[in-house]
Short mmCIF file of C-alpha atoms in Angstrom, two decimals:
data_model
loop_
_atom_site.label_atom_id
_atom_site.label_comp_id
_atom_site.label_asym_id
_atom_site.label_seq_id
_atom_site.Cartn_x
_atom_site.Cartn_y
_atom_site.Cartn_z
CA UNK D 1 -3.96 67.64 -39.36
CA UNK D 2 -7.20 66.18 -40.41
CA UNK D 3 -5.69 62.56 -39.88
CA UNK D 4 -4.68 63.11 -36.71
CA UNK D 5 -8.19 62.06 -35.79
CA UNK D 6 -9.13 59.36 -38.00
CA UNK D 7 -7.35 55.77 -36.81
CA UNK D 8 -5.75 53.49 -39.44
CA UNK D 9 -7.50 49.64 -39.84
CA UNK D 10 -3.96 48.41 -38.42
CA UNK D 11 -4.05 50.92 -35.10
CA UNK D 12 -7.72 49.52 -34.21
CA UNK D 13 -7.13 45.85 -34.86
CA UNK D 14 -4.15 46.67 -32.42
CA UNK D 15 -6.23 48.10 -29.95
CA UNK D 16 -8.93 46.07 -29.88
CA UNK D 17 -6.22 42.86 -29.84
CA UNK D 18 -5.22 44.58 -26.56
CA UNK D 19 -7.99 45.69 -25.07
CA UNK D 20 -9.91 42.23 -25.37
CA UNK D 21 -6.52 40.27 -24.35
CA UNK D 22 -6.26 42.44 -21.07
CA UNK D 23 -10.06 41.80 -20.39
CA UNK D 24 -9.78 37.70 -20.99
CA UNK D 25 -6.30 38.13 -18.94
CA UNK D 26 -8.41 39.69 -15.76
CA UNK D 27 -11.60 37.42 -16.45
CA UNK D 28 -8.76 34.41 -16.23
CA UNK D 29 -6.30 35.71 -13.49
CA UNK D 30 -8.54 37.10 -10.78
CA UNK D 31 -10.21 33.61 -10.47
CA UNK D 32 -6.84 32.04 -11.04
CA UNK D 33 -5.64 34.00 -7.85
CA UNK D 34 -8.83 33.36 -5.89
CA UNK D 35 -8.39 29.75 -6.36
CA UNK D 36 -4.46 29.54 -5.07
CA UNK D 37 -5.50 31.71 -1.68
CA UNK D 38 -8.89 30.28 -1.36
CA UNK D 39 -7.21 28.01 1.89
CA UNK D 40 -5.85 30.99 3.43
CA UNK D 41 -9.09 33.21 3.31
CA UNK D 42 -10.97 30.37 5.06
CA UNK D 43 -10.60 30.87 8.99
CA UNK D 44 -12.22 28.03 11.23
CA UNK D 45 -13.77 28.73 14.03
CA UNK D 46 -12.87 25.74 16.67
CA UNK D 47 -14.55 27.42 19.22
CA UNK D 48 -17.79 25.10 20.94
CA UNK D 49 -19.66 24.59 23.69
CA UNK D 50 -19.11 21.12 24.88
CA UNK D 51 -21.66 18.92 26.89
CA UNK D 52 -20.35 16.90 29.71
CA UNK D 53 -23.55 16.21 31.49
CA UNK D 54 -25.73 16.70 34.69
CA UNK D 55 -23.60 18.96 37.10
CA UNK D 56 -25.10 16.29 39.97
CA UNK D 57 -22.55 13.81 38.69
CA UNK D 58 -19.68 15.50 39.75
CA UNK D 59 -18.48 15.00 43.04
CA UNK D 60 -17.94 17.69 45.06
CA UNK D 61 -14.64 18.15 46.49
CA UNK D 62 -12.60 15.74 44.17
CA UNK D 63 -11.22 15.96 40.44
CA UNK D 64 -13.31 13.95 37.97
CA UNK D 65 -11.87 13.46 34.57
CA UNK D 66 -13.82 13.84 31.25
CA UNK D 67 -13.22 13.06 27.94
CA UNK D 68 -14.27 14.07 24.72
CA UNK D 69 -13.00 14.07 21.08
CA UNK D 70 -13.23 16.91 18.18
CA UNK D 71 -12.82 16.50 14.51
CA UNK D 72 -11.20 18.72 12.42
CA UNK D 73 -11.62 19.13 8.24
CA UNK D 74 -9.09 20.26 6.16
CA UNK D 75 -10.06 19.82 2.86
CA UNK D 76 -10.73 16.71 1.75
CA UNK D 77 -8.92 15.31 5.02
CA UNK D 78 -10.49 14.24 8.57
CA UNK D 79 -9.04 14.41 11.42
CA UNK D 80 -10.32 13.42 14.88
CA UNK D 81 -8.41 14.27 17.75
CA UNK D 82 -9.13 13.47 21.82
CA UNK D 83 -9.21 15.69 24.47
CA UNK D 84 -9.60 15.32 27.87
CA UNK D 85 -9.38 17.02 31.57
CA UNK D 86 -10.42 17.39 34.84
CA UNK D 87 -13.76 19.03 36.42
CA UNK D 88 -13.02 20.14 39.89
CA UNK D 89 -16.30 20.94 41.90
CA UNK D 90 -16.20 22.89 45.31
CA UNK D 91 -19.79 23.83 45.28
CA UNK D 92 -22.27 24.05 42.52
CA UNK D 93 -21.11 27.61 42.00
CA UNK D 94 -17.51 27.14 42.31
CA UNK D 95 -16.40 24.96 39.23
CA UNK D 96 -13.26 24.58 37.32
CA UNK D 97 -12.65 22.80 34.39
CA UNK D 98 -8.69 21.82 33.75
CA UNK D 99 -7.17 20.63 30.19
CA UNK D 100 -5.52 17.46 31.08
CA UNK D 101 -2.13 18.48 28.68
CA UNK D 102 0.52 18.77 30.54
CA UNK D 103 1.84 22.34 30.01
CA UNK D 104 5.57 21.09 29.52
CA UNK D 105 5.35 18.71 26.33
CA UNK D 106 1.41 18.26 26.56
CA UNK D 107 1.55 14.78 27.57
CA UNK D 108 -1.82 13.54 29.58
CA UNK D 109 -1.42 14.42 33.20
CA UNK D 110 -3.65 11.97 35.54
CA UNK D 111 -5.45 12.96 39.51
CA UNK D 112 -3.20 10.95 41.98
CA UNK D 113 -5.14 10.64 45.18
CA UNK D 114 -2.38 9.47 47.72
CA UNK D 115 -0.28 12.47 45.78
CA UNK D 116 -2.75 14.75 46.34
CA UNK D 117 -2.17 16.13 43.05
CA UNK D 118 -2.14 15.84 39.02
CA UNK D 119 0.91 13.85 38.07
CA UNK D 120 2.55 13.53 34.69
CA UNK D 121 4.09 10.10 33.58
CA UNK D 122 6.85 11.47 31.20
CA UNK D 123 8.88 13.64 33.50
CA UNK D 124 7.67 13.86 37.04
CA UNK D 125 5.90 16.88 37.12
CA UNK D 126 3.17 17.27 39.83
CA UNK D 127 0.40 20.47 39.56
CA UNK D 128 -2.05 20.82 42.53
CA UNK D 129 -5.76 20.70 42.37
CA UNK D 130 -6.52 23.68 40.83
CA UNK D 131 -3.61 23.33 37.93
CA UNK D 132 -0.58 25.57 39.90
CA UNK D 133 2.37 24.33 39.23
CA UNK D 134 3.90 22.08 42.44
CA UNK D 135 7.30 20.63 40.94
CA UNK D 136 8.63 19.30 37.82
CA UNK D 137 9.49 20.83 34.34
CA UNK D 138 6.17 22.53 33.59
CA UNK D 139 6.32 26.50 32.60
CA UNK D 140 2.88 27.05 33.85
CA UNK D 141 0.16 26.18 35.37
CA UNK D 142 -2.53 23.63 33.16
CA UNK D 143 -4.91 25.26 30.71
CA UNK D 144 -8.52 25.58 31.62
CA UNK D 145 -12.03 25.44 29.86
CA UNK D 146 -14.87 28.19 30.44
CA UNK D 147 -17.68 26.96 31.78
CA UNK D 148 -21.38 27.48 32.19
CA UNK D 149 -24.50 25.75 33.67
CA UNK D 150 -27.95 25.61 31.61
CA UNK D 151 -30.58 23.51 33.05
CA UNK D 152 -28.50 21.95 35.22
CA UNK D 153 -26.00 20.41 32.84
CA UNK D 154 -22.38 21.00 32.59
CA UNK D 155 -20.79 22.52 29.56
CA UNK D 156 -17.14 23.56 28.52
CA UNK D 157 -16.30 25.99 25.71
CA UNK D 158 -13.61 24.63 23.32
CA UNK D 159 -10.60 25.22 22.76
CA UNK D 160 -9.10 25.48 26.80
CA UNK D 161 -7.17 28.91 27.22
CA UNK D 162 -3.95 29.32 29.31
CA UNK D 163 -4.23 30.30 33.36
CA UNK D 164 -2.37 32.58 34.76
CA UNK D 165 0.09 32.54 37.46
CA UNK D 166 1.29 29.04 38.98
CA UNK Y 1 9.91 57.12 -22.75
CA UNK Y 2 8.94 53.24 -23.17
CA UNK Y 3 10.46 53.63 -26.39
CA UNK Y 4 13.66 54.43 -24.90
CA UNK Y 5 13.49 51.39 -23.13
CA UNK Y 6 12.56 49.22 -25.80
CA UNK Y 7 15.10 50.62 -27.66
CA UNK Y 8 17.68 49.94 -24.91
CA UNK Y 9 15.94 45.54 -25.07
CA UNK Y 10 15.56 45.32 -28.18
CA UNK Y 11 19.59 46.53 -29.23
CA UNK Y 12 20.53 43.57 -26.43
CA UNK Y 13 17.86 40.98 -27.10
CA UNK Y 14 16.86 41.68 -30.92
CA UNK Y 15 13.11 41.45 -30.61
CA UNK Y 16 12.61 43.26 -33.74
CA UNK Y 17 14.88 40.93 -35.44
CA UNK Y 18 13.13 37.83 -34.15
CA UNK Y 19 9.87 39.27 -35.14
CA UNK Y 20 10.79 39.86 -38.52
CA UNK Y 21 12.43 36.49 -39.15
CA UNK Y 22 9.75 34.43 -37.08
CA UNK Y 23 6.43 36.01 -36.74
CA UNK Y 24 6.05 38.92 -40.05
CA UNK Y 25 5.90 36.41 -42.96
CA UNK Y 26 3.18 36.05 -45.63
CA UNK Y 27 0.07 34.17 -45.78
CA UNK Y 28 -0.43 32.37 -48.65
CA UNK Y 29 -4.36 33.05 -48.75
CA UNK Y 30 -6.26 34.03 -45.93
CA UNK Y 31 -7.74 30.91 -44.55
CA UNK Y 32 -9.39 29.87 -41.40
CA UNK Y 33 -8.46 26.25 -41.57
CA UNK Y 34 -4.94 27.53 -41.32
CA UNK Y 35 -5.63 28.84 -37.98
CA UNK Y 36 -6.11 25.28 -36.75
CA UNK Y 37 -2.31 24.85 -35.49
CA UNK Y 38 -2.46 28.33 -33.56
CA UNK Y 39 -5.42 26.96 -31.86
CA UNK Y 40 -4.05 23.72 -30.63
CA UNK Y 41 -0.49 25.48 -29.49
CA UNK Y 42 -3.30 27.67 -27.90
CA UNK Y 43 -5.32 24.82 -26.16
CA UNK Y 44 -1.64 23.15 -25.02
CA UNK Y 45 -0.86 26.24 -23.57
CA UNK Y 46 -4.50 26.41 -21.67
CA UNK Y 47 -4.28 22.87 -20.42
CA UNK Y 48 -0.79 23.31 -19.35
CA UNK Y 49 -1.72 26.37 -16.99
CA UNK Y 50 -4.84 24.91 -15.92
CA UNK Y 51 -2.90 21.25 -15.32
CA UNK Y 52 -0.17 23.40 -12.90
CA UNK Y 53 -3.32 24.76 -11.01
CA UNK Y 54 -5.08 21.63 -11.03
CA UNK Y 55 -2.12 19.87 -9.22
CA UNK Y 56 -1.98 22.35 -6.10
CA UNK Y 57 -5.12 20.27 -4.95
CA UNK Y 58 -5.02 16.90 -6.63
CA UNK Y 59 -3.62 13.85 -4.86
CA UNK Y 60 -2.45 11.02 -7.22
CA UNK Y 61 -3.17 8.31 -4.39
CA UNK Y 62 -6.46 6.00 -4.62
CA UNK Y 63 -7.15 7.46 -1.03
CA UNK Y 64 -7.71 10.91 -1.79
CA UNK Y 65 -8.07 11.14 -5.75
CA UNK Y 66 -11.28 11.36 -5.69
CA UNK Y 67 -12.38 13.57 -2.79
CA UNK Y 68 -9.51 15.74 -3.54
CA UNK Y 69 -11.20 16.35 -6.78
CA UNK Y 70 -14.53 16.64 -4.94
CA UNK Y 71 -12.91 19.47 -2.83
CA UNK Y 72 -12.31 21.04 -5.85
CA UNK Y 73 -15.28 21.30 -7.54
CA UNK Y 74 -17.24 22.18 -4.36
CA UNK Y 75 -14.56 23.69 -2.06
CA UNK Y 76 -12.05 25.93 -3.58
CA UNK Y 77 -13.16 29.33 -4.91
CA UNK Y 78 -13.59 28.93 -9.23
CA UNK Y 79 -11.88 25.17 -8.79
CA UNK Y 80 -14.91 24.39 -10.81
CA UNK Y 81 -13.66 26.61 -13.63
CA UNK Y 82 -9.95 25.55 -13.61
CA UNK Y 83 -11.02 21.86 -13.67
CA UNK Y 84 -14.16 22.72 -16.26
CA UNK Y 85 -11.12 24.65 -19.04
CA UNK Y 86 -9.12 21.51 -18.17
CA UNK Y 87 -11.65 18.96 -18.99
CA UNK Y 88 -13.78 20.63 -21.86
CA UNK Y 89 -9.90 21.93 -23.13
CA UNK Y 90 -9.10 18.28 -23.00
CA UNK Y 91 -11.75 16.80 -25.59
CA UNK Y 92 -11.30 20.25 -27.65
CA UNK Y 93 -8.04 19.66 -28.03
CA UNK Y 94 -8.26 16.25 -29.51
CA UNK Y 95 -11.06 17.38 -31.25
CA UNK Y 96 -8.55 20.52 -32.91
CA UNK Y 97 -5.37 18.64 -33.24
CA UNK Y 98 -7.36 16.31 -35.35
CA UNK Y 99 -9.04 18.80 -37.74
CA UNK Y 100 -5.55 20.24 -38.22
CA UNK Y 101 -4.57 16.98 -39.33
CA UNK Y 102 -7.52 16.64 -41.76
CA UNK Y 103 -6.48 20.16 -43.00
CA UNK Y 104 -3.20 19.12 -44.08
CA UNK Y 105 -4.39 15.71 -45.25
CA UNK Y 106 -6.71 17.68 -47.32
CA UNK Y 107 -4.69 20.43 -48.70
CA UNK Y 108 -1.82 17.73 -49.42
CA UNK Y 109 0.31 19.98 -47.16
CA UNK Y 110 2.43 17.01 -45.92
CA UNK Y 111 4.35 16.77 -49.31
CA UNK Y 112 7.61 17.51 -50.16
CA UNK Y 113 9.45 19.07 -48.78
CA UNK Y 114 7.12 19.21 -45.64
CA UNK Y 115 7.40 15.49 -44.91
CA UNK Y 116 9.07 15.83 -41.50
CA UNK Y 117 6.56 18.35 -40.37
CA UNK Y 118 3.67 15.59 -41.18
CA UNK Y 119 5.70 12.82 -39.28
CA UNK Y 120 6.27 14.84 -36.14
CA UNK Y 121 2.64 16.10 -36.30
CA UNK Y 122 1.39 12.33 -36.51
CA UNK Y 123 3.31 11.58 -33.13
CA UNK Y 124 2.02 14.91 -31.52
CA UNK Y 125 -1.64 13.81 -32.30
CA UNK Y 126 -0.81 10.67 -30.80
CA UNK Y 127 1.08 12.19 -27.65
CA UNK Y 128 -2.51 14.34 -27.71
CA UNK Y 129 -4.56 10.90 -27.78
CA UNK Y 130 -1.85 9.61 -24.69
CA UNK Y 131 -2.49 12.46 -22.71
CA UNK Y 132 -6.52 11.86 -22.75
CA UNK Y 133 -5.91 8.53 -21.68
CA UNK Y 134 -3.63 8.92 -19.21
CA UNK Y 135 -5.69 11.84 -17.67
CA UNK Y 136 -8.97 10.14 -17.80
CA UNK Y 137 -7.80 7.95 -15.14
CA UNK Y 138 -7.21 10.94 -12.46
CA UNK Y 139 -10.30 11.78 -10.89
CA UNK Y 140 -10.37 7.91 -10.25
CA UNK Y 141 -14.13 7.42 -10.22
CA UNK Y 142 -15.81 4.16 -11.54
CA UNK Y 143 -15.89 5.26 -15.36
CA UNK Y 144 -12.33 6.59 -15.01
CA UNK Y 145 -11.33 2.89 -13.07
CA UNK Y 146 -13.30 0.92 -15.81
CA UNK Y 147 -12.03 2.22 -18.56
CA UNK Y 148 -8.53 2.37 -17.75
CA UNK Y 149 -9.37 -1.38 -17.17
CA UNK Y 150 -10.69 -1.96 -20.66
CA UNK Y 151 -7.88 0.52 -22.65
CA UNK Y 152 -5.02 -1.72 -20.62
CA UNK Y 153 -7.06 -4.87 -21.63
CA UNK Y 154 -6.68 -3.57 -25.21
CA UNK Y 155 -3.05 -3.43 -24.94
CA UNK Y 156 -3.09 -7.04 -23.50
CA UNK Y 157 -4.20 -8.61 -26.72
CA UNK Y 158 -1.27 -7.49 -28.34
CA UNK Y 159 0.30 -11.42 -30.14
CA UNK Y 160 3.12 -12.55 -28.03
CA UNK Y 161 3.95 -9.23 -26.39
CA UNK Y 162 0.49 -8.42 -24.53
CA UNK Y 163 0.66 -9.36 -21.37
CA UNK Y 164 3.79 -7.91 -20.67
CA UNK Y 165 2.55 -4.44 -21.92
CA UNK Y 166 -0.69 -4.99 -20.22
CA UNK Y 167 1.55 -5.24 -16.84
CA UNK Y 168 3.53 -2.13 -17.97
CA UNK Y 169 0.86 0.05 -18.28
CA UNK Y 170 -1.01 -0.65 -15.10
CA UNK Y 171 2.68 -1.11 -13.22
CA UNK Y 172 1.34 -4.67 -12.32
CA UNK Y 173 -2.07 -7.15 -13.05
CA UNK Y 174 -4.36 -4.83 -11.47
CA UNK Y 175 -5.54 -1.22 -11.63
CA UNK Y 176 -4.43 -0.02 -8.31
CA UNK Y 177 -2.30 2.73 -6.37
CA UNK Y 178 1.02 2.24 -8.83
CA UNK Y 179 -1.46 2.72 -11.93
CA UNK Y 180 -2.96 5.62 -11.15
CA UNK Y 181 0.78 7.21 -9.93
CA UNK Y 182 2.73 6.15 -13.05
CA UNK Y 183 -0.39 7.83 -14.88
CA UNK Y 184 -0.08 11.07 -12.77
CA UNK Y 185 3.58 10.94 -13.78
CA UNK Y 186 3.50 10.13 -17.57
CA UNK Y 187 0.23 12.75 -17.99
CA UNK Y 188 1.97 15.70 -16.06
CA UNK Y 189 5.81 15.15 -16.63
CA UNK Y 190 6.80 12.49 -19.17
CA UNK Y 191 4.07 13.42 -22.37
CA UNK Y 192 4.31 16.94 -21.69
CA UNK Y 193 7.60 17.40 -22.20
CA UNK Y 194 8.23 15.34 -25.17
CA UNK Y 195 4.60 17.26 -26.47
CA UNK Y 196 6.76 20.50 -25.80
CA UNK Y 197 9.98 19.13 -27.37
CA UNK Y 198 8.14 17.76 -30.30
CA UNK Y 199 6.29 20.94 -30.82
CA UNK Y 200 9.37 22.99 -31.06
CA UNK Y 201 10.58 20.88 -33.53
CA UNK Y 202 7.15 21.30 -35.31
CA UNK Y 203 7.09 25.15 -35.02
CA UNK Y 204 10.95 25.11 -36.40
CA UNK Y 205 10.20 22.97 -39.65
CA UNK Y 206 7.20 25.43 -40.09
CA UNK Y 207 9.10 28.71 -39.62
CA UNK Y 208 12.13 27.03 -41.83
CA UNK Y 209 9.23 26.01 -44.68
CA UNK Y 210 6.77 28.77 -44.15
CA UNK Y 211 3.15 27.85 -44.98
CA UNK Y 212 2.01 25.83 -47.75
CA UNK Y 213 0.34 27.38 -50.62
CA UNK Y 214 -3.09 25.41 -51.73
CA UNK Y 215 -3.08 23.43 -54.50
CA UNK Y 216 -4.78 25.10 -57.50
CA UNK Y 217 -6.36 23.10 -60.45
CA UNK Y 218 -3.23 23.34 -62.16
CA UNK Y 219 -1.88 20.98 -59.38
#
């Protein structure tokens, strides 16, 4: 069996015909399947510290609303969206910042002073100072922002996380 | 094992029998010009893969044509490689089909009883030449928008019929939103397919005719 080791001219065109099509068919598919999950791998972080100003203008005892807008890219396409809420200040230690969506079907809920409470326009639901839930549709009580003071100006972190209870 | 298996195929689908009838017939002299029309079914193939890919990004709308393009060349992971094949596959293919053409010109290949293999070859270099034009427009930039202006002005000079092809091709007077869509459409769907209809027909007359020998001085 002295052949048994040498390879015929037809044998190692065949292998080399394979070997170098399975090498272009990696070089081409790997990038091939980067490029189709490419969207998927790329997780954006939303999260930011937003500045609403000097802590001094917010009264003490009463909700003030603030407003603020975030855009969003996916792609090759913008988006801008608006947020807004409510900073209730009991002291300059004590301070709560409320997301103004209405935890029912997120429409914007607004501070009614002869209510004594947050109302929402779409389907009567009322939420008391600090967000709890008074009357009306709503599952929960509204979302809030973290907060934190730094040289004496007020900042909220984005995105507003759900409270508990209410 | 595997050639249990194959066995098992191959008595249902008849590879074997394919092969032999469609793929193991002779050369008439080994010739690297004759290579030219496995090349161009090769660089159809390419852009047709690379044109699927390209589409899970591109928007055919004036709005977004161009960044969507932008996004990938600088956005998706290798979208600057699928695009790159697409585009230097484009001009190489032109560039191919056409020195096929010369080949056969040359080797007086299109004679009888090959005729019908010349004629559909002519119409699937010009299906080639339609599907540069139609997919120069797509990354809607100025040279893309410019030209498609002056190619469609071409067409309007045409005697008596011009300006009525000059409004078919750009779907109206301008260059605008229902150009660039009825582009998209002819350069992904409409030439494609009769390009893949045309080349089976191709492939057929040259499996039915085999290859043609070169003429000799006899000749």
């Amino acid at each position: 069996m002295a052949s048994s080791h040498r390879i015929s001219r037809r044998d190692f065109a065949k292998f080399v015909t394979a070997a170098l099509s399975t090498i272009m068919g990696a070089a081409m598919g790997i990038p091939v399947i980067a490029y189709l999950i490419d969207p998927a791998l790329k997780v954006q972080s939303s999260e930011a510290w937003i500045p609403l100003g000097p802590l001094d203008g917010f009264p003490e005892g009463t909700p003030k609303s603030f407003s603020f807008t975030r855009s969003n890219i996916n792609g090759w396409e913008k988006t801008v969206n608006s947020y807004g809420g409510f900073i209730v200040k009991k002291s300059d230690s004590d301070i709560l910042a409320l997301s103004n969506r209405c935890t029912h079907l997120s429409c914007s809920v607004n501070w009614s002073e002869e209510d004594n409470a947050y109302t929402c326009p779409c389907h009567e639901a009322y939420f008391d100072m600090d967000g709890g839930v008074l009357d009306g549709p709503p599952p929960h009580a509204l979302d809030h922002f973290e907060t934190k003071v730094e040289e004496g100006d007020l900042y909220i972190l984005f995105p507003a996380v759900p409270s508990h209870g209410g | 094992m595997f050639k249990n298996i194959y066995a098992w195929l191959d008595e249902r689908l008849g590879f074997d029998d394919l092969y032999k009838g469609l793929l193991d017939r002779p050369e008439p002299h080994g010739n690297w010009w004759n290579t030219l029309g496995s090349a161009s079914l090769f660089l159809f193939v390419m852009q047709g893969v690379t044109g699927i890919f390209l589409t899970v990004y591109y928007t055919p709308s004036p709005d977004h044509a161009y960044d969507s393009i932008q996004y990938i060349m600088n956005g998706v992971a290798f979208g600057w490689l699928i695009r790159g094949i697409h585009h230097w596959g484009a001009s190489l293919m032109v560039l191919v089909v056409f020195i096929h053409m010369l080949r056969t010109f040359f080797s007086a290949s299109y004679k009888y009883p090959r005729e019908l293999t010349w004629i559909v070859g002519s119409l699937l270099f010009l299906l080639t030449l339609g599907m540069g034009f139609t997919g120069y427009l797509l990354p809607f930039n100025q040279r893309a928008y410019w030209a498609t202006v002056v190619a469609t002005n071409i067409g309007g000079v045409v005697p008596g019929a011009g300006p009525f092809i000059l409004r078919a091709l750009r779907g109206g007077t301008d260059v605008s939103a229902l150009t660039l869509s009825r582009f998209f459409s002819a350069h992904i769907w409409m030439l494609p397919a009769a390009l893949a209809a045309l080349i089976g027909v191709h492939l057929y007359l040259i499996m039915r005719h085999g290859e043609s020998a070169y003429p000799d001085a006899d000749d």
